Coordinates of C-alpha atoms in Angstrom, one line a residue:
X292 CA -87.8 -40.7 -41.4
X293 CA -90.5 -42.3 -40.1
X294 CA -90.8 -40.0 -37.2
X295 CA -91.3 -37.1 -39.6
X296 CA -94.9 -37.9 -39.0
X297 CA -94.5 -36.4 -35.8
X298 CA -91.6 -33.8 -35.9
X299 CA -92.3 -32.2 -39.1
X300 CA -95.0 -29.6 -40.8
X301 CA -96.9 -26.9 -39.9
X302 CA -99.5 -29.1 -37.8
X303 CA -96.9 -30.6 -35.4
X304 CA -96.2 -27.5 -33.9
X305 CA -97.6 -29.0 -30.5
X306 CA -96.0 -32.3 -31.3
X307 CA -92.6 -30.5 -31.5
X308 CA -93.3 -28.5 -28.5
X309 CA -93.8 -31.7 -26.7
X310 CA -90.4 -32.7 -27.5
X311 CA -88.7 -29.2 -26.9
X312 CA -90.5 -29.2 -23.0
X313 CA -88.6 -32.2 -22.5
X314 CA -85.2 -30.6 -23.4
X315 CA -85.4 -31.4 -26.9
X316 CA -83.2 -29.5 -29.5
X317 CA -84.6 -28.6 -32.8
X318 CA -81.6 -30.1 -34.1
X319 CA -82.4 -33.5 -32.3
X320 CA -85.8 -33.6 -34.3
X321 CA -84.0 -33.5 -37.8
X322 CA -82.3 -36.7 -36.7
X323 CA -83.6 -40.6 -36.6
X324 CA -85.2 -40.8 -33.3
X325 CA -83.9 -44.1 -31.6
X326 CA -86.1 -45.8 -29.2
X327 CA -84.3 -47.1 -26.5
X328 CA -85.9 -49.8 -24.8
X329 CA -84.3 -50.2 -21.4
X330 CA -86.0 -53.2 -19.4
X331 CA -84.2 -52.0 -16.1
X332 CA -85.9 -52.2 -12.7
X333 CA -84.8 -53.5 -9.4
X334 CA -86.7 -56.8 -9.1
X335 CA -83.8 -59.1 -10.2
X336 CA -79.9 -59.1 -10.4
X337 CA -80.2 -59.6 -14.4
X338 CA -81.6 -56.0 -14.8
X339 CA -80.8 -54.1 -11.8
X340 CA -77.9 -52.7 -13.5
X341 CA -79.2 -52.3 -17.0
X342 CA -79.1 -48.2 -16.6
X343 CA -75.4 -48.5 -17.4
X344 CA -76.0 -50.3 -20.5
X345 CA -78.8 -48.0 -21.7
X346 CA -76.3 -44.7 -20.9
X347 CA -73.7 -46.2 -23.3
X348 CA -76.2 -47.1 -26.1
X349 CA -77.6 -43.9 -26.3
X350 CA -73.7 -42.6 -26.3
X351 CA -73.2 -44.3 -28.9
X352 CA -76.7 -43.3 -30.8
X353 CA -75.6 -39.9 -30.2
X354 CA -71.8 -40.4 -31.9
X355 CA -73.4 -42.1 -34.6
X356 CA -75.7 -39.2 -35.3
X357 CA -78.9 -40.2 -33.8
X358 CA -81.5 -39.1 -30.9
X359 CA -82.0 -41.5 -28.3
X360 CA -85.3 -41.6 -26.8
X361 CA -86.1 -43.9 -23.6
X362 CA -88.7 -46.1 -22.3
X363 CA -88.8 -48.9 -20.1
X364 CA -91.2 -52.4 -20.4
X365 CA -92.3 -54.5 -17.4
X366 CA -89.7 -57.6 -16.5
X367 CA -90.5 -60.1 -13.9
X368 CA -87.8 -62.5 -12.3
X369 CA -88.4 -66.0 -12.7
X370 CA -86.5 -67.0 -9.5
X371 CA -88.4 -64.7 -7.3
X372 CA -91.9 -66.1 -8.7
X373 CA -90.4 -69.4 -8.7
X374 CA -92.3 -71.9 -6.8
X375 CA -95.4 -69.4 -5.3
X376 CA -98.4 -68.0 -7.1
X377 CA -95.9 -65.6 -9.0
X378 CA -94.9 -67.8 -11.4
X379 CA -98.6 -68.0 -13.1
X380 CA -97.2 -64.7 -14.6
X381 CA -93.7 -64.9 -16.3
X382 CA -94.5 -66.5 -19.3
X383 CA -97.9 -64.6 -19.6
X384 CA -95.5 -61.6 -19.2
X385 CA -93.6 -62.3 -22.5
X386 CA -96.9 -61.1 -24.3
X387 CA -97.4 -57.9 -22.6
X388 CA -93.8 -56.9 -23.4
X389 CA -93.8 -58.0 -27.1
X390 CA -97.1 -55.9 -26.8
X391 CA -96.1 -53.0 -24.9
X392 CA -92.8 -52.2 -27.3
X393 CA -95.4 -52.2 -30.2
X394 CA -97.4 -50.0 -28.7
X395 CA -94.4 -47.3 -28.2
X396 CA -92.8 -47.6 -31.1
X397 CA -95.6 -47.2 -33.0
X398 CA -97.7 -44.9 -30.9
X399 CA -94.7 -42.4 -31.4
X400 CA -93.7 -43.5 -34.7
X401 CA -89.8 -44.1 -33.9
X402 CA -87.2 -45.2 -36.5
X403 CA -85.4 -47.6 -35.0
X404 CA -85.0 -49.4 -31.7
X405 CA -82.1 -50.7 -29.5
X406 CA -83.7 -53.5 -27.4
X407 CA -81.5 -53.9 -23.9
X408 CA -82.9 -56.9 -22.1
X409 CA -80.8 -60.0 -19.7
X410 CA -83.9 -62.4 -18.3
X411 CA -86.3 -64.9 -19.5
X412 CA -89.2 -64.0 -20.5
X413 CA -88.2 -60.3 -21.5
X414 CA -85.6 -61.6 -24.0
X415 CA -88.0 -63.6 -26.4
X416 CA -90.7 -61.0 -25.6
X417 CA -88.3 -58.2 -27.3
X418 CA -87.4 -60.5 -30.3
X419 CA -91.0 -60.8 -30.7
X420 CA -91.5 -57.3 -30.9
X421 CA -88.7 -56.8 -33.2
X422 CA -89.7 -58.9 -36.1
X423 CA -93.4 -57.8 -35.5
X424 CA -92.7 -54.0 -35.9
X425 CA -90.1 -54.7 -38.4
X426 CA -87.9 -51.7 -38.2
X427 CA -84.3 -51.7 -37.8
X428 CA -83.4 -53.3 -34.7
X429 CA -80.9 -54.7 -32.4
X430 CA -80.6 -56.4 -28.8
X431 CA -78.0 -56.0 -26.2
X432 CA -78.2 -58.2 -22.8
X433 CA -76.8 -56.6 -19.6
X434 CA -74.4 -60.0 -19.4
X435 CA -74.0 -63.5 -17.6
X436 CA -73.1 -63.1 -14.0
X437 CA -69.8 -63.9 -12.3
X438 CA -69.0 -67.0 -10.4
X439 CA -69.6 -67.2 -6.9
X440 CA -67.0 -68.5 -4.3
X441 CA -67.3 -70.1 -0.9
X442 CA -64.5 -71.3 0.9
X443 CA -62.1 -70.9 -2.0
X444 CA -64.8 -73.5 -4.1
X445 CA -67.0 -72.3 -6.8
X446 CA -70.5 -71.9 -6.1
X447 CA -73.5 -70.8 -8.1
X448 CA -77.2 -71.2 -8.2
X449 CA -78.2 -74.5 -9.0
X450 CA -75.2 -75.8 -6.1
X451 CA -77.5 -73.7 -4.0
X452 CA -81.0 -76.0 -5.3
X453 CA -78.9 -79.3 -4.1
X454 CA -77.7 -77.4 -0.6
X455 CA -81.8 -77.3 0.3
X456 CA -82.2 -80.9 -0.4
X457 CA -78.9 -81.7 1.9
X458 CA -80.6 -79.4 4.5
X459 CA -84.0 -81.5 4.4
X460 CA -82.0 -84.8 4.6
X461 CA -79.6 -83.2 7.5
X462 CA -76.6 -83.0 5.8
X463 CA -76.2 -79.7 6.2
X464 CA -77.5 -76.9 8.8
X465 CA -79.5 -73.9 7.9
X466 CA -77.2 -71.6 8.7
X467 CA -74.4 -73.6 6.4
X468 CA -77.5 -72.7 3.8
X469 CA -77.7 -69.1 4.8
X470 CA -73.5 -68.9 4.7
X471 CA -74.0 -69.9 0.9
X472 CA -77.0 -67.8 0.3
X473 CA -74.6 -64.9 0.8
X474 CA -71.9 -65.5 -1.7
X475 CA -73.6 -68.1 -4.2
X476 CA -74.8 -65.1 -6.4
X477 CA -71.8 -62.6 -6.4
X478 CA -73.7 -59.7 -8.0
X479 CA -75.2 -58.3 -11.3
X480 CA -76.0 -60.4 -14.2
X481 CA -77.9 -63.0 -15.2
X482 CA -77.8 -65.4 -12.9
X483 CA -74.8 -68.3 -13.5
X484 CA -75.9 -70.8 -15.0
X485 CA -77.7 -72.2 -18.0
X486 CA -80.8 -70.7 -17.3
X487 CA -83.8 -69.3 -19.9
X488 CA -82.0 -65.9 -19.3
X489 CA -78.3 -67.0 -20.3
X490 CA -79.8 -69.5 -23.1
X491 CA -82.1 -66.8 -24.7
X492 CA -79.2 -64.1 -24.6
X493 CA -76.5 -66.4 -26.3
X494 CA -79.3 -67.6 -28.7
X495 CA -79.7 -64.2 -29.5
X496 CA -76.3 -63.9 -31.1
X497 CA -76.7 -67.5 -32.8
X498 CA -79.8 -65.4 -34.2
X499 CA -77.7 -62.8 -35.5
X500 CA -79.6 -60.0 -33.9
X501 CA -77.1 -58.9 -31.0
X502 CA -73.2 -58.1 -31.7
X503 CA -70.7 -60.9 -31.1
X504 CA -70.0 -61.2 -27.6
X505 CA -72.7 -62.3 -26.0
X506 CA -70.9 -64.2 -23.2
X507 CA -68.9 -60.7 -22.0
X508 CA -69.7 -61.0 -18.0
X509 CA -72.2 -58.3 -16.4
X510 CA -70.3 -55.4 -14.8
X511 CA -67.4 -55.1 -17.1
X512 CA -66.1 -52.7 -18.9
X513 CA -65.9 -54.5 -21.9
X514 CA -70.0 -54.8 -21.4
X515 CA -70.2 -51.4 -21.4
X516 CA -68.2 -51.1 -24.6
X517 CA -70.7 -53.6 -26.3
X518 CA -73.3 -51.7 -25.7
X519 CA -71.4 -48.4 -26.8
X520 CA -71.1 -50.3 -30.1
X521 CA -74.7 -51.6 -30.2
X522 CA -75.7 -48.0 -30.1
X523 CA -73.4 -47.1 -32.9
X524 CA -74.3 -49.9 -34.9
X525 CA -78.3 -49.3 -34.9
X526 CA -77.7 -45.9 -36.6
X527 CA -75.8 -48.3 -39.4
X528 CA -78.6 -50.6 -39.4
X529 CA -81.4 -47.7 -40.1
X530 CA -78.9 -45.9 -42.6
X531 CA -78.9 -49.1 -44.8
X532 CA -82.4 -50.1 -43.8
X533 CA -81.3 -53.4 -42.9
X534 CA -84.5 -55.1 -40.5
X535 CA -85.2 -58.0 -38.5
X536 CA -87.1 -60.0 -41.2
X537 CA -84.2 -60.2 -43.1
X538 CA -82.0 -61.4 -40.2
X539 CA -84.4 -63.8 -38.5
X540 CA -84.9 -66.0 -41.4
X541 CA -85.6 -69.8 -41.3
X542 CA -82.2 -70.2 -41.5
X543 CA -81.3 -67.9 -38.9
X544 CA -84.0 -69.9 -36.7
X545 CA -82.0 -73.3 -37.6
X546 CA -78.8 -71.9 -36.5
X547 CA -80.4 -70.7 -33.4
X548 CA -81.3 -74.0 -32.5
X549 CA -78.0 -75.6 -33.6
X550 CA -76.4 -73.5 -30.9
X551 CA -79.0 -74.4 -28.4
X552 CA -78.4 -78.1 -29.1
X553 CA -74.8 -77.8 -29.0
X554 CA -75.2 -76.1 -25.5
X555 CA -78.0 -78.0 -24.3
X556 CA -79.9 -74.9 -23.6
X557 CA -83.1 -74.6 -21.5
X558 CA -86.3 -76.7 -22.7
X559 CA -87.9 -72.8 -22.8
X560 CA -86.4 -72.4 -25.9
X561 CA -88.5 -74.5 -27.4
X562 CA -91.4 -72.1 -26.6
X563 CA -89.6 -69.0 -27.3
X564 CA -88.1 -70.1 -30.7
X565 CA -91.4 -71.4 -31.5
X566 CA -93.2 -68.5 -30.8
X567 CA -90.6 -66.3 -32.6
X568 CA -90.7 -68.4 -35.7
X569 CA -94.7 -67.9 -35.8
X570 CA -94.1 -63.8 -34.9
X571 CA -92.0 -63.8 -37.7
X572 CA -94.2 -65.7 -40.6
X573 CA -91.8 -68.2 -40.8
X574 CA -92.9 -71.8 -42.0
X575 CA -91.7 -73.7 -38.9
X576 CA -92.0 -77.4 -37.9
X577 CA -91.0 -77.9 -34.1
X578 CA -89.9 -81.3 -35.1
X579 CA -86.8 -79.8 -37.0
X580 CA -85.1 -80.3 -32.9
X581 CA -85.5 -83.6 -33.4
X582 CA -83.8 -83.7 -36.7
X583 CA -81.1 -81.4 -35.9
X584 CA -80.1 -83.1 -32.8
X585 CA -79.4 -86.0 -34.8
X586 CA -76.2 -83.8 -36.5
X587 CA -75.6 -81.5 -33.6
X588 CA -73.5 -82.8 -31.1
X589 CA -73.5 -81.5 -27.3
X590 CA -70.2 -79.6 -27.1
X591 CA -70.8 -77.6 -23.6
X592 CA -71.6 -78.6 -20.3
X593 CA -72.7 -75.8 -18.1
X594 CA -74.6 -75.9 -14.8
X595 CA -77.1 -77.1 -13.9
X596 CA -75.6 -80.2 -16.4
X597 CA -74.1 -82.6 -14.1
X598 CA -70.2 -81.6 -13.8
X599 CA -71.1 -78.3 -15.7
X600 CA -69.3 -75.1 -16.2
X601 CA -70.4 -71.5 -15.3
X602 CA -71.1 -69.5 -17.9
X603 CA -67.6 -67.6 -16.7
X604 CA -65.8 -70.4 -18.0
X605 CA -67.6 -70.8 -21.2
X606 CA -66.9 -66.9 -21.9
X607 CA -63.1 -67.4 -21.1
X608 CA -63.0 -70.2 -23.2
X609 CA -64.0 -67.8 -26.5
X610 CA -67.9 -68.3 -25.7
X611 CA -70.4 -68.0 -28.0
X612 CA -68.9 -66.4 -30.8
X613 CA -66.1 -69.2 -30.9
X614 CA -68.4 -72.2 -30.4
X615 CA -70.2 -70.8 -33.9
X616 CA -66.9 -70.4 -35.6
X617 CA -66.3 -74.2 -34.4
X618 CA -70.0 -74.9 -35.7
X619 CA -69.4 -72.9 -39.0
X620 CA -66.0 -74.9 -39.7
X621 CA -67.6 -77.7 -39.2
X622 CA -70.7 -77.5 -41.8
X623 CA -73.1 -76.9 -39.2
X624 CA -74.5 -73.8 -39.9
X625 CA -76.2 -71.8 -42.5
X626 CA -72.6 -69.7 -43.1
X627 CA -74.5 -66.8 -45.5
X628 CA -77.3 -66.1 -42.4
X629 CA -77.0 -62.1 -42.3
X630 CA -76.4 -60.7 -38.7
X631 CA -76.8 -56.8 -37.1
X632 CA -73.0 -56.8 -37.9
X633 CA -74.2 -56.1 -41.7
X634 CA -72.2 -59.5 -42.2
X635 CA -72.7 -62.9 -42.4
X636 CA -72.2 -65.5 -39.8
X637 CA -69.0 -67.0 -41.6
X638 CA -67.3 -63.4 -41.8
X639 CA -68.5 -62.5 -38.0
X640 CA -66.8 -65.5 -37.2
X641 CA -63.9 -66.4 -39.7
X642 CA -61.3 -65.1 -37.3
X643 CA -62.4 -66.4 -33.9
X644 CA -61.3 -69.8 -32.3
X645 CA -62.3 -71.8 -29.0
X646 CA -59.1 -71.1 -26.3
X647 CA -60.1 -74.1 -24.2
X648 CA -61.5 -77.4 -25.6
X649 CA -62.5 -78.7 -22.1
X650 CA -65.2 -76.1 -22.0
X651 CA -65.9 -76.3 -25.8
X652 CA -65.5 -79.3 -27.2
X653 CA -64.4 -80.3 -30.4
X654 CA -66.6 -82.7 -32.9
X655 CA -64.5 -85.5 -32.2
X656 CA -64.8 -85.3 -28.5
X657 CA -68.3 -84.4 -27.7
X658 CA -70.8 -85.3 -24.8
X659 CA -73.2 -86.8 -26.6
X660 CA -73.5 -87.7 -30.3
X661 CA -76.9 -86.2 -30.4
X662 CA -78.0 -82.2 -28.9
X663 CA -78.9 -81.4 -25.4
X664 CA -82.4 -81.4 -26.2
X665 CA -85.0 -83.9 -26.7
X666 CA -88.5 -83.9 -28.1
X667 CA -90.8 -86.8 -26.9
X668 CA -94.3 -88.6 -28.4
X669 CA -96.5 -91.1 -27.7
X670 CA -99.9 -91.7 -26.3
X671 CA -99.2 -89.7 -23.0
X672 CA -98.2 -86.8 -25.7
X673 CA -99.8 -87.1 -29.2
X674 CA -98.8 -83.5 -29.5
X675 CA -95.5 -83.6 -28.4
X676 CA -93.5 -83.1 -25.0
X677 CA -89.9 -82.1 -23.9
X678 CA -86.6 -83.2 -21.7
X679 CA -83.1 -81.5 -21.7
X680 CA -81.3 -84.9 -22.3
X681 CA -77.9 -82.9 -21.9
X682 CA -79.0 -82.5 -18.2
X683 CA -80.5 -86.5 -17.3
X684 CA -77.7 -89.0 -16.1
X685 CA -77.3 -91.9 -18.6
X686 CA -79.3 -94.6 -15.7
X687 CA -82.4 -92.3 -16.0
X688 CA -82.4 -92.5 -20.0
X689 CA -85.0 -95.1 -19.7
X690 CA -87.2 -95.4 -17.0
X691 CA -90.5 -97.2 -16.2
X692 CA -92.7 -96.9 -13.2
X693 CA -95.7 -96.2 -11.2
X694 CA -97.8 -92.6 -11.6
X695 CA -98.0 -90.3 -8.3
X696 CA -100.2 -87.9 -9.2
X697 CA -100.7 -84.2 -8.2
X698 CA -102.9 -81.8 -9.5
X699 CA -100.3 -78.8 -8.9
X700 CA -96.7 -78.7 -7.9
X701 CA -97.4 -77.6 -4.1
X702 CA -98.4 -80.3 -2.9
X703 CA -96.0 -82.7 -5.5
X704 CA -93.0 -81.0 -3.4
X705 CA -94.8 -81.5 -0.2
X706 CA -94.7 -85.3 -0.7
X707 CA -91.2 -85.0 -2.2
X708 CA -89.7 -83.5 0.6
X709 CA -92.1 -85.3 3.0
X710 CA -90.6 -88.9 1.8
X711 CA -93.8 -90.3 -0.1
X712 CA -92.3 -90.5 -3.2
X713 CA -90.3 -93.9 -3.5
X714 CA -87.3 -94.8 -6.0
X715 CA -88.9 -95.9 -9.3
X716 CA -91.9 -93.3 -9.4
X717 CA -92.9 -91.1 -11.7
X718 CA -94.2 -87.8 -10.9
X719 CA -97.0 -86.8 -12.6
X720 CA -98.1 -82.2 -12.2
X721 CA -100.6 -81.8 -13.9
X722 CA -103.0 -78.6 -14.6
X723 CA -100.1 -76.5 -15.1
X724 CA -100.0 -76.0 -18.6
X725 CA -100.8 -72.2 -20.9
X726 CA -104.5 -72.4 -20.0
X727 CA -104.8 -74.9 -16.9
X728 CA -101.9 -73.0 -14.6
X729 CA -102.8 -70.9 -16.2
X730 CA -99.2 -69.5 -17.4
X731 CA -97.2 -72.9 -17.3
X732 CA -95.8 -72.5 -14.1
X733 CA -92.0 -73.9 -14.2
X734 CA -91.5 -76.9 -11.8
X735 CA -88.3 -76.4 -10.7
X736 CA -89.0 -76.5 -7.0
X737 CA -90.4 -79.8 -8.0
X738 CA -87.5 -80.8 -9.6
X739 CA -84.7 -79.4 -7.3
X740 CA -86.8 -81.2 -4.4
X741 CA -85.8 -84.6 -6.5
X742 CA -82.3 -83.5 -6.6
X743 CA -81.9 -82.5 -3.2
X744 CA -83.4 -85.8 -1.9
X745 CA -81.1 -87.9 -3.4
X746 CA -83.7 -89.1 -6.2
X747 CA -82.5 -87.8 -9.3
X748 CA -81.0 -90.8 -10.4
X749 CA -83.9 -93.2 -9.7
X750 CA -87.4 -90.8 -9.9
X751 CA -88.6 -89.2 -13.2
X752 CA -91.1 -86.2 -13.2
X753 CA -93.4 -85.2 -15.9
X754 CA -95.7 -82.1 -16.3
X755 CA -97.8 -80.2 -18.9
X756 CA -96.2 -77.5 -17.3
X757 CA -92.5 -76.1 -18.1
X758 CA -89.2 -76.0 -16.4
X759 CA -86.7 -73.6 -15.4
X760 CA -83.2 -73.8 -17.7
X761 CA -81.8 -74.9 -14.1
X762 CA -83.8 -77.9 -13.7
X763 CA -81.6 -81.2 -14.0
X764 CA -82.9 -84.6 -14.0
X765 CA -85.1 -87.1 -16.1
X766 CA -87.7 -83.9 -16.0
X767 CA -90.3 -84.3 -19.2
X768 CA -92.4 -81.0 -19.4
X769 CA -94.6 -79.5 -22.3
X770 CA -96.9 -82.4 -22.6
X771 CA -99.7 -81.9 -25.0
X772 CA -102.4 -81.5 -25.3
X773 CA -102.4 -80.5 -21.7
X774 CA -105.1 -81.2 -18.7
X775 CA -107.0 -78.5 -19.0
X776 CA -108.0 -79.5 -22.7
X777 CA -108.4 -83.1 -21.9
X778 CA -104.8 -84.4 -23.0
X779 CA -104.5 -87.9 -22.1
X780 CA -102.0 -86.4 -19.0
X781 CA -105.6 -85.5 -17.1
X782 CA -106.5 -89.2 -17.8
X783 CA -103.8 -91.1 -15.4
X784 CA -104.6 -92.4 -12.4
X785 CA -102.6 -93.4 -9.5
X786 CA -100.2 -96.4 -10.0
X787 CA -100.9 -96.8 -13.5
X788 CA -97.6 -97.4 -15.3
X789 CA -95.6 -94.9 -17.4
X790 CA -92.7 -95.3 -19.6
X791 CA -90.0 -92.9 -20.5
X792 CA -87.5 -93.5 -23.5
X793 CA -85.7 -90.6 -24.4
X794 CA -83.1 -91.2 -26.9
X795 CA -86.0 -92.8 -28.8
X796 CA -88.0 -89.5 -27.9
X797 CA -91.3 -91.7 -26.7
X798 CA -93.5 -91.3 -23.5
X799 CA -95.8 -93.9 -22.9
X800 CA -98.7 -94.6 -20.8
X801 CA -99.6 -98.3 -20.1
X802 CA -103.3 -98.1 -20.3
X803 CA -105.5 -99.5 -23.3
X804 CA -107.1 -97.4 -25.8
X805 CA -110.3 -98.5 -24.5
X806 CA -109.7 -97.5 -21.2
X807 CA -108.4 -93.8 -21.8
X808 CA -111.5 -93.6 -23.9
X809 CA -114.1 -94.8 -20.7
X810 CA -111.9 -91.9 -18.7
X811 CA -112.2 -89.3 -21.0
X812 CA -115.9 -89.6 -21.3
X813 CA -116.2 -89.7 -17.2
X814 CA -113.6 -86.6 -17.4
X815 CA -114.5 -83.0 -16.3
X816 CA -112.0 -80.0 -16.4
X817 CA -110.4 -78.7 -12.7
X818 CA -111.9 -75.5 -11.7
X819 CA -109.3 -72.3 -11.9
X820 CA -110.5 -71.0 -8.2
X821 CA -107.2 -69.4 -7.9
X822 CA -107.9 -67.1 -11.1
X823 CA -109.5 -63.7 -10.5
X824 CA -112.6 -63.5 -13.0
X825 CA -111.6 -60.8 -15.6
X826 CA -107.8 -60.8 -14.7
X827 CA -105.1 -60.7 -17.5
X828 CA -104.3 -64.4 -16.0
X829 CA -108.0 -65.0 -16.5
X830 CA -108.1 -63.2 -20.2
X831 CA -104.5 -65.4 -21.1
X832 CA -106.1 -68.9 -20.5
X833 CA -109.0 -68.0 -22.6
X834 CA -106.3 -66.9 -25.6
X835 CA -103.2 -68.9 -25.3
X836 CA -102.5 -71.6 -27.6
X837 CA -100.3 -74.9 -26.7
X838 CA -97.5 -75.1 -25.5
X839 CA -96.1 -76.9 -28.5
X840 CA -97.2 -74.0 -30.6
X841 CA -95.1 -71.8 -28.8
X842 CA -98.0 -70.7 -26.0
X843 CA -98.8 -67.5 -28.0
X844 CA -101.7 -66.0 -28.2
X845 CA -104.8 -67.4 -30.8

């Protein structure tokens, strides 16, 4: 066992004594030592309940003959960091989370690990740690949040965003908004929409790194049972020497992208799956998103998509497992890909069926023939950009309008709520990329303002920043190269015409190459006065790569 280097031999007396001082028995140290990475904290509903998940996981490990050893990592809430200085940190924290797991697991030489997660950057950070360390590993999430209810009507996170705009326009009162706030998010779990949290947890099942059942709701007995099964399963993976890099293969990544396109997942998945593939040393071309989108239809609409369902509805319709069964039978998945069950994808889904085809549609009745994510290229984004096409109304598939320039999110939001943005405009928010932000802040507050002000069918937004899975509308992010590196987005001037064609995957600035070259000669990078010298953000800005490269450390 790997852990024998800390528990066996004459020279390890002090090591064993350290374990005994914590209440471990000699026989505990004869068993495989299993790290239980518990990201529980009291900062967000997705993680507040994870101690109960960890308890069940540890019970499963003990029952299957292992010794669980629990430790934490940090975990930030994108929702609370949203729209303020705090949003510089969540994406940057992904690398810290991955590094911290490496430090703990290698520093103590554990034999295997269970990774307990639920929210946005924590899940990809843990997945990256799993393939980096490549010891037996399995993941379990805390599950999606239940749907809220106000006056007999279902309500959730995205409904609150729309209500904020209703207040600004005088349609409802602040008191009414306050009343809805109390019931929209009814308890623990990843917020009740297809944000990055639920998207990444669902995709972990598609990847094969968690047991089937990713849509099972938080706070239920079924979720606890799944956690106990996860603890038992890690012992099987350990004894069979099944490693993450045997599961996270090029085929598994393609399966994950297929499911992502079918559900219209968060644009953040392009960042995270690219980063995961690179961490696993997989030969990966980001353009496979576009290639797969040509043959994978959009089958599931989940909030914030217009008229979308809630995560609980998807679970009741059969969940991601049923969707994968349908995709597998239709020949859209690599059937022989290995998973943490010890079985192939095809074996996992052979007996599952979709229960409600109104929620999980069939291939002959899709929402659209193409998947719900789209890469866009052009002279404005020569290295690429990203749009969640599943959340765009048809009226905005093609849009051409004058640029309204903002060098950070806050003045853009003020202008939108202040009525300064007019129908037809293209809001440009720049210097918000991985390096320029730094940390590539989400522009959810800005896009929510556009929706809330009733402009989602008339105004587009482009940014070198990123979007939340909660974003709806004609929003194009990850524009690369970013402004801080002198990309074309830094050269746009007020009033320049910008043309976006989502179905064709193009984004074009109607300015001549000669004029852009002249502007580039005169360009000077914007100072980052808000970044403390020597801080983590300062170091992150110097080390991070392009968004289209996964925003990983160089």
